[in-house]
Short mmCIF file of C-alpha atoms in Angstrom, two decimals:
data_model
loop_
_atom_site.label_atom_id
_atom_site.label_comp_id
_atom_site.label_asym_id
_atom_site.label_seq_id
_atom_site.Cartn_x
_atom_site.Cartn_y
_atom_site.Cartn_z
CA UNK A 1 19.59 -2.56 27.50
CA UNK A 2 18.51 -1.17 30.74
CA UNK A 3 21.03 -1.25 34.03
CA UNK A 4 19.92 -2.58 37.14
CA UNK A 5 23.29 -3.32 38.70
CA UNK A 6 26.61 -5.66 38.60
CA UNK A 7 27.20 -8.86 38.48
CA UNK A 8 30.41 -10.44 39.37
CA UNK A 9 31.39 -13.88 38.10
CA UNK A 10 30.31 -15.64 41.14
CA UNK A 11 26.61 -14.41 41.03
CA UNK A 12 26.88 -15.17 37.04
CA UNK A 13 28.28 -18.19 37.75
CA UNK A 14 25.30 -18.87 40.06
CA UNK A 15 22.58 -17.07 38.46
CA UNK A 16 23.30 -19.02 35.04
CA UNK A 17 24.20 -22.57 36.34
CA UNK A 18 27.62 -22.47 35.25
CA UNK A 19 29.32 -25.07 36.12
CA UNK A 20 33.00 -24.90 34.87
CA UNK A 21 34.37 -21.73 36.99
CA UNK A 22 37.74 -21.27 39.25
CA UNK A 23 37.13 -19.80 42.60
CA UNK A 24 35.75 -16.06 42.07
CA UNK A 25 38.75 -15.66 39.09
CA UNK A 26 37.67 -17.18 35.63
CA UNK A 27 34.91 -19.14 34.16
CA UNK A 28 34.35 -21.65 31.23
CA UNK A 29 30.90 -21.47 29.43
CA UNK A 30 28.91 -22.42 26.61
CA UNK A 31 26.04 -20.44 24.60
CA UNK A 32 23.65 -22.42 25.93
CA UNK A 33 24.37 -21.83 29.58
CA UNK A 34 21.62 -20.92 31.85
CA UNK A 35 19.44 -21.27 28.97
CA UNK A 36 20.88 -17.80 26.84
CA UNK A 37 22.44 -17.64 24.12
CA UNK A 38 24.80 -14.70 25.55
CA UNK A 39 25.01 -13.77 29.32
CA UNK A 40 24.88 -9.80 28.06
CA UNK A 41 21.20 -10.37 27.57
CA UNK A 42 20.52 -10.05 31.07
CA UNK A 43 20.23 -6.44 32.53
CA UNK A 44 22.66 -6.12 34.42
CA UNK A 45 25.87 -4.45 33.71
CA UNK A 46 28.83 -7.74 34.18
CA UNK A 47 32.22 -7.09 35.69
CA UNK A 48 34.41 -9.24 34.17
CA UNK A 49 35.89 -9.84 30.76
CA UNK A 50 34.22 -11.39 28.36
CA UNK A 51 35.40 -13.53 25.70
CA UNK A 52 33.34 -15.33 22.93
CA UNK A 53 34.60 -17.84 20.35
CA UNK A 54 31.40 -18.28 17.95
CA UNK A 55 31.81 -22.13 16.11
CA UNK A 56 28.30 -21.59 14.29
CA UNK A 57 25.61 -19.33 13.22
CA UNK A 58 25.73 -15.62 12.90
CA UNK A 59 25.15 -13.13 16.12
CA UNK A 60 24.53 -9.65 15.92
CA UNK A 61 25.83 -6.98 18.74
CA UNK A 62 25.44 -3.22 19.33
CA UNK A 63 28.20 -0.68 21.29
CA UNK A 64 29.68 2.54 20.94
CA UNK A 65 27.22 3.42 18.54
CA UNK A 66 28.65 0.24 16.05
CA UNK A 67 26.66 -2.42 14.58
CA UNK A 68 29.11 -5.90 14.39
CA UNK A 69 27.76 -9.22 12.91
CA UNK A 70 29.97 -11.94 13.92
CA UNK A 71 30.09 -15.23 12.33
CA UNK A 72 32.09 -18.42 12.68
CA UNK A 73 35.01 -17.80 13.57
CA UNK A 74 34.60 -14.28 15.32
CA UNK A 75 36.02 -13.41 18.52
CA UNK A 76 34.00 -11.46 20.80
CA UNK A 77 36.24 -9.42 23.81
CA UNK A 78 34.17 -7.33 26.00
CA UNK A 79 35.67 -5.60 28.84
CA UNK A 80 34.09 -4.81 32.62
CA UNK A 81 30.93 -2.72 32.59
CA UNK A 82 30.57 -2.29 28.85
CA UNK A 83 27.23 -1.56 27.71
CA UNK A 84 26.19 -4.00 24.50
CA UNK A 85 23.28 -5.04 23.07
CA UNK A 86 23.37 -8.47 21.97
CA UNK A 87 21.03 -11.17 19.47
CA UNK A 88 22.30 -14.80 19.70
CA UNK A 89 20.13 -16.38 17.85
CA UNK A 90 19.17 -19.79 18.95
CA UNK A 91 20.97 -22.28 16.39
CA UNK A 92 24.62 -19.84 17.57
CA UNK A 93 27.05 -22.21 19.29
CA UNK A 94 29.62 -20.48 21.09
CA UNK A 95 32.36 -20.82 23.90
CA UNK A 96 33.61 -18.08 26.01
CA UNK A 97 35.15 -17.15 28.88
CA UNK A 98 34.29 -14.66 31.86
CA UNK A 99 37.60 -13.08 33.30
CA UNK A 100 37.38 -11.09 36.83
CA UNK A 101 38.77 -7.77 36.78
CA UNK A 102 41.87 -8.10 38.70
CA UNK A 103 42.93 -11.41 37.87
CA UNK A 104 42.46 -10.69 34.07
CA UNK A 105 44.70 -7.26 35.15
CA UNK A 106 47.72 -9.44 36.74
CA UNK A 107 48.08 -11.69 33.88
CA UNK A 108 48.56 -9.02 31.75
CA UNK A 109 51.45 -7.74 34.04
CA UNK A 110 52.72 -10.89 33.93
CA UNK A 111 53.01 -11.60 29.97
CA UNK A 112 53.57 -7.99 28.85
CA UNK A 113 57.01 -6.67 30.29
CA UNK A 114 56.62 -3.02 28.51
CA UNK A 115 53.60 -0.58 28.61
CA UNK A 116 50.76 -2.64 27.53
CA UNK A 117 48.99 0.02 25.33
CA UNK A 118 51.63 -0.79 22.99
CA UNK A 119 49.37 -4.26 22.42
CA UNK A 120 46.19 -4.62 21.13
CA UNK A 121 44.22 -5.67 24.47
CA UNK A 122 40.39 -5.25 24.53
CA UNK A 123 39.00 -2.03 24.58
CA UNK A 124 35.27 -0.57 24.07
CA UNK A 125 35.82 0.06 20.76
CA UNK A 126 38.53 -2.63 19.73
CA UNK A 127 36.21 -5.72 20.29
CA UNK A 128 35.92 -8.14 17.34
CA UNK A 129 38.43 -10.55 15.91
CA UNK A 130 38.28 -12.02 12.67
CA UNK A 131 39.92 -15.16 12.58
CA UNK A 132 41.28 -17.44 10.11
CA UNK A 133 40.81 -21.22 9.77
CA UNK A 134 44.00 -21.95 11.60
CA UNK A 135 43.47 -19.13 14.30
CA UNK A 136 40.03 -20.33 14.99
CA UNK A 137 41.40 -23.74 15.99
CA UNK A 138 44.15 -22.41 18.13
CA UNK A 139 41.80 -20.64 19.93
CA UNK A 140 39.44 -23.52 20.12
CA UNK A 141 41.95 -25.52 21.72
CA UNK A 142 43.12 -23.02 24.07
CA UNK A 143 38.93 -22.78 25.35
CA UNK A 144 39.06 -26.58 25.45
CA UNK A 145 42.34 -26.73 27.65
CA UNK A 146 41.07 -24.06 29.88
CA UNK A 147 37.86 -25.81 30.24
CA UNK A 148 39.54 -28.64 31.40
CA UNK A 149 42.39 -27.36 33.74
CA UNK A 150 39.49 -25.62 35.63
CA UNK A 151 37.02 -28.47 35.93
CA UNK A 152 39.91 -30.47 37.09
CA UNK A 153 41.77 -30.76 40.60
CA UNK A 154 45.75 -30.18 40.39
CA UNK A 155 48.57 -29.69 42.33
CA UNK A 156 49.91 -27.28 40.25
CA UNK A 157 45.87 -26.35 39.37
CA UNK A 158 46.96 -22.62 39.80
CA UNK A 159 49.94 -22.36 38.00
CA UNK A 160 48.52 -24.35 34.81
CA UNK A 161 45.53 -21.89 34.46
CA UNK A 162 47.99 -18.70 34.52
CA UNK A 163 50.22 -20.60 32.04
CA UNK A 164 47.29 -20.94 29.68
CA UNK A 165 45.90 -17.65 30.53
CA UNK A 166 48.95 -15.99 29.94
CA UNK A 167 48.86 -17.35 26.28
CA UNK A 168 45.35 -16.86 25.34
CA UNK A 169 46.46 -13.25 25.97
CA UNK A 170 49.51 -13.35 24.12
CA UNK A 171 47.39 -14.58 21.18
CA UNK A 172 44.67 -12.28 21.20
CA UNK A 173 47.50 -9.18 21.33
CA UNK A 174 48.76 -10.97 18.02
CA UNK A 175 46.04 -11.05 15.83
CA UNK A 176 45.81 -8.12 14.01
CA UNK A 177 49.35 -8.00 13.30
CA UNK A 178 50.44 -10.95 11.17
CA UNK A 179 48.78 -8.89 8.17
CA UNK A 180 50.25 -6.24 8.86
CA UNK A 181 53.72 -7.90 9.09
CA UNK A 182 53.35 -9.18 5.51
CA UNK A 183 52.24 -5.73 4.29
CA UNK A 184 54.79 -3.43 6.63
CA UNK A 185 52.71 -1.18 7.09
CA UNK A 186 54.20 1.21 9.66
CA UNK A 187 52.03 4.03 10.21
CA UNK A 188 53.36 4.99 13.33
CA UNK A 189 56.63 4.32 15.69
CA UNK A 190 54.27 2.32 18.20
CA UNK A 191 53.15 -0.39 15.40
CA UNK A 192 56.75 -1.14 14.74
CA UNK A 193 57.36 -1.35 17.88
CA UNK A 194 53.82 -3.49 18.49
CA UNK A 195 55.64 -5.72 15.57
CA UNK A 196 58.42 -6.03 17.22
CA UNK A 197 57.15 -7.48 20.08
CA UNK A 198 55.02 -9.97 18.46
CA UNK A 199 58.43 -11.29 16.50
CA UNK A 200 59.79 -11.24 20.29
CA UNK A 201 57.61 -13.34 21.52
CA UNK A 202 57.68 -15.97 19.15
CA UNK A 203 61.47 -16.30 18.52
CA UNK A 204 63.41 -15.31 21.46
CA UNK A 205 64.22 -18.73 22.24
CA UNK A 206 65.78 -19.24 19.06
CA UNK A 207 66.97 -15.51 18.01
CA UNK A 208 69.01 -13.39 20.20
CA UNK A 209 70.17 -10.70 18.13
CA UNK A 210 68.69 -7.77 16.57
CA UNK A 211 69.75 -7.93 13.34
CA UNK A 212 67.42 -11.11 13.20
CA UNK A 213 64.33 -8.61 13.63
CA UNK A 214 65.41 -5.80 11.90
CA UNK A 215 65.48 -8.01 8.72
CA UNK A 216 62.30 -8.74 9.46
CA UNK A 217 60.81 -5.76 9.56
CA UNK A 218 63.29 -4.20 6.77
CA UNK A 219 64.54 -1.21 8.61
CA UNK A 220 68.24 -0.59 10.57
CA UNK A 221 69.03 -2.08 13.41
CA UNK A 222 69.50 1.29 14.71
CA UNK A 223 66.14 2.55 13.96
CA UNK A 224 64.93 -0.47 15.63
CA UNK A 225 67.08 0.20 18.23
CA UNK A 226 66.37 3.77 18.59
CA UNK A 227 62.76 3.26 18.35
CA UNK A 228 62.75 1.09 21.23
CA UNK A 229 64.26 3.46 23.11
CA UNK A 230 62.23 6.18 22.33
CA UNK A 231 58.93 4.57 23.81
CA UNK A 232 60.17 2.33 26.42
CA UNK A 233 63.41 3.56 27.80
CA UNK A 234 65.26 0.31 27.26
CA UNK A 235 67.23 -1.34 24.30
CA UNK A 236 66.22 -4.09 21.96
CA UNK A 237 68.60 -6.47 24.03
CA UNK A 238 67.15 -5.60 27.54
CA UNK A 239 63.67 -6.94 26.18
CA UNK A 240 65.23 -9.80 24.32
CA UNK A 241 67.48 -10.98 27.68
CA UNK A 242 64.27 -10.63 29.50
CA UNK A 243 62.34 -13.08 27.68
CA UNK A 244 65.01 -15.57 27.93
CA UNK A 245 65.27 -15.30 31.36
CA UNK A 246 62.09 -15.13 32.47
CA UNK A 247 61.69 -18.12 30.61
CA UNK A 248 65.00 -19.83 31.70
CA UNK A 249 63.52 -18.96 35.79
CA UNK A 250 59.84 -20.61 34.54
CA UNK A 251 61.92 -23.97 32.93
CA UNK A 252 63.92 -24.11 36.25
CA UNK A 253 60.82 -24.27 38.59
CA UNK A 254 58.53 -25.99 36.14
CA UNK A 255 60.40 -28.71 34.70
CA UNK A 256 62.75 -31.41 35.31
CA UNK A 257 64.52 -30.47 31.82
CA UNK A 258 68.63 -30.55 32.72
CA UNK A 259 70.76 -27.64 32.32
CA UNK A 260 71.83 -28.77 28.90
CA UNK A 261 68.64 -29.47 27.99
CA UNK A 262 67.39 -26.06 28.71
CA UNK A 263 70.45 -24.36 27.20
CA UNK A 264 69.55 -26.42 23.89
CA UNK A 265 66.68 -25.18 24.29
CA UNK A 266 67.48 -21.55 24.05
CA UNK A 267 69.78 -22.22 21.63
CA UNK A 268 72.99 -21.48 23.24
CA UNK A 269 76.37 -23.02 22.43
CA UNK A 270 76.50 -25.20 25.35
CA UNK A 271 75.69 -25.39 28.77
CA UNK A 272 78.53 -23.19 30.27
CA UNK A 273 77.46 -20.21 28.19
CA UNK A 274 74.11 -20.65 29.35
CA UNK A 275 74.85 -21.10 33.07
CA UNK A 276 77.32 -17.87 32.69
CA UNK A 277 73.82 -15.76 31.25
CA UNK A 278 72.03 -17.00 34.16
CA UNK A 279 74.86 -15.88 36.61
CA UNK A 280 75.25 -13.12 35.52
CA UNK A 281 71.92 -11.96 35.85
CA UNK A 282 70.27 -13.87 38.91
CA UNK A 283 73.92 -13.32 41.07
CA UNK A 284 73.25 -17.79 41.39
CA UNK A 285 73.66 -20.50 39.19
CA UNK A 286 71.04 -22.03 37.64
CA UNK A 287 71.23 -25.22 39.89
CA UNK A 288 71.44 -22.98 42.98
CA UNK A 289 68.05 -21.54 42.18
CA UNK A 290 65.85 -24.46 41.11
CA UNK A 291 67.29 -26.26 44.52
CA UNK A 292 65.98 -22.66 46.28
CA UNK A 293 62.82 -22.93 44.64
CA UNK A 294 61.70 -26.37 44.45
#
């Protein structure tokens, strides 16, 4: 594939008719649009993220010197600038987005609170996922929700699309790890810690101690503990009483759930305890700050 130049996702957008896209930030489209079966047919080198959910047919791609064939079910993640060679042929259906640079860069900031080569993010050579039956529809319905928070107008248009954004990313960081998790296989002190964080993420609400996820990974809590440490400079608890803040501050501005509710919600014992976590580390009760920030 020869390189003539770049294309943002507003000239793509443009050049290939799409017609699903959100201001100069992210785009929904299908393998058909603009009449190509992939938009890394064109010459040009794209500057965006690229992500491709194949539903039928098999597709064949070329980079860094490695031959992939995808086929339904595959995820495709390309990042900014990466040179591929692609065949769609014409009976492939697929739906993908394009991500711009920078937006694509602040989401991650936003969902991953510790150094985010400890996740599996796209890279040049990290950029096929095979998926499952039940993955493949999570995904699927994650495109379709997308597709239809940026065709539609919104109040809270912005805030939706980062919401969904954030966990099409969280997703994509988890796939390769559920196998692994039934396996423990710990090659190194960063996939433990990688495992960690993908037990994090989906029990916080509900777990709060470490003990919970050192029996999950059958080690110590201390080695947990001390691995944590070790490659992030903060305990086990700091990450866990993260989560459930950041996610006590996002039901507080985002929902009219009551203070009980919310303290059911991350399971604790009633609402005093709860309001006495969120004192203690926001220095305002929790009524004080939705009233600030509604």
């Amino acid at each position: 594939m020869s390189i003539k130049g770049n294309l943002s996702l507003p000239e793509l957008a443009a050049k290939y008719h799409i017609k699903n896209i959100y201001g100069a930030y992210l785009a929904f489209f299908t393998s058909k649009e603009g009449g190509l079966s992939d938009l890394r047919m064109v010459d040009d080198r794209i500057s965006c993220y690229e992500f491709q959910l194949i539903k039928k047919g098999v597709a064949h791609i070329h980079t860094g010197g490695q031959q992939y064939e995808l086929h339904e079910g595959d995820l495709l993640a390309l990042t900014p600038y990466q040179s591929v060679s692609c065949y769609f042929p014409p009976d492939v259906q697929s739906d993908g987005l394009l991500v711009e640079q920078n937006f694509y860069e602040s989401i991650v900031a936003s969902c991953f609170d510790t150094d985010t080569t400890l996740f599996n993010l796209p890279t040049c050579s990290n950029c096929v996922y095979h998926l499952d039956e039940g993955r493949m529809e999570e995904f699927v319905m994650l495109l379709r929700q997308l597709r239809f928070a940026i065709s539609r107008s919104h109040i809270n248009k912005v805030n939706i699309i980062r919401s969904l954004m954030n966990v099409f990313l969280l997703t994509v960081s988890e796939l390769p790890y559920e196998e692994r998790l039934v396996t423990r296989d710990f090659k190194h002190k960063e996939d433990l810690l990688k495992l960690f964080f993908f037990l994090a993420k989906r029990n916080f609400k509900k777990e709060h101690q470490i003990q919970f996820y050192a029996d999950k990974l059958s080690i110590t809590t201390t080695y947990l503990s001390r691995v944590a440490r070790e490659l992030t400079g903060n305990s086990i608890n700091h990450h866990l009483t993260k989560m459930i803040f950041e996610e006590s501050c996002n039901l507080l501005r985002s929902t009219d759930m009551t203070i009980g509710e919310i303290a059911d919600h991350l399971y604790f014992n009633d609402p005093s305890a709860f309001t006495n976590f969120f004192k203690l580390h926001s220095k305002t009760s929790p009524r004080e700050y939705r009233k600030r920030h509604l």
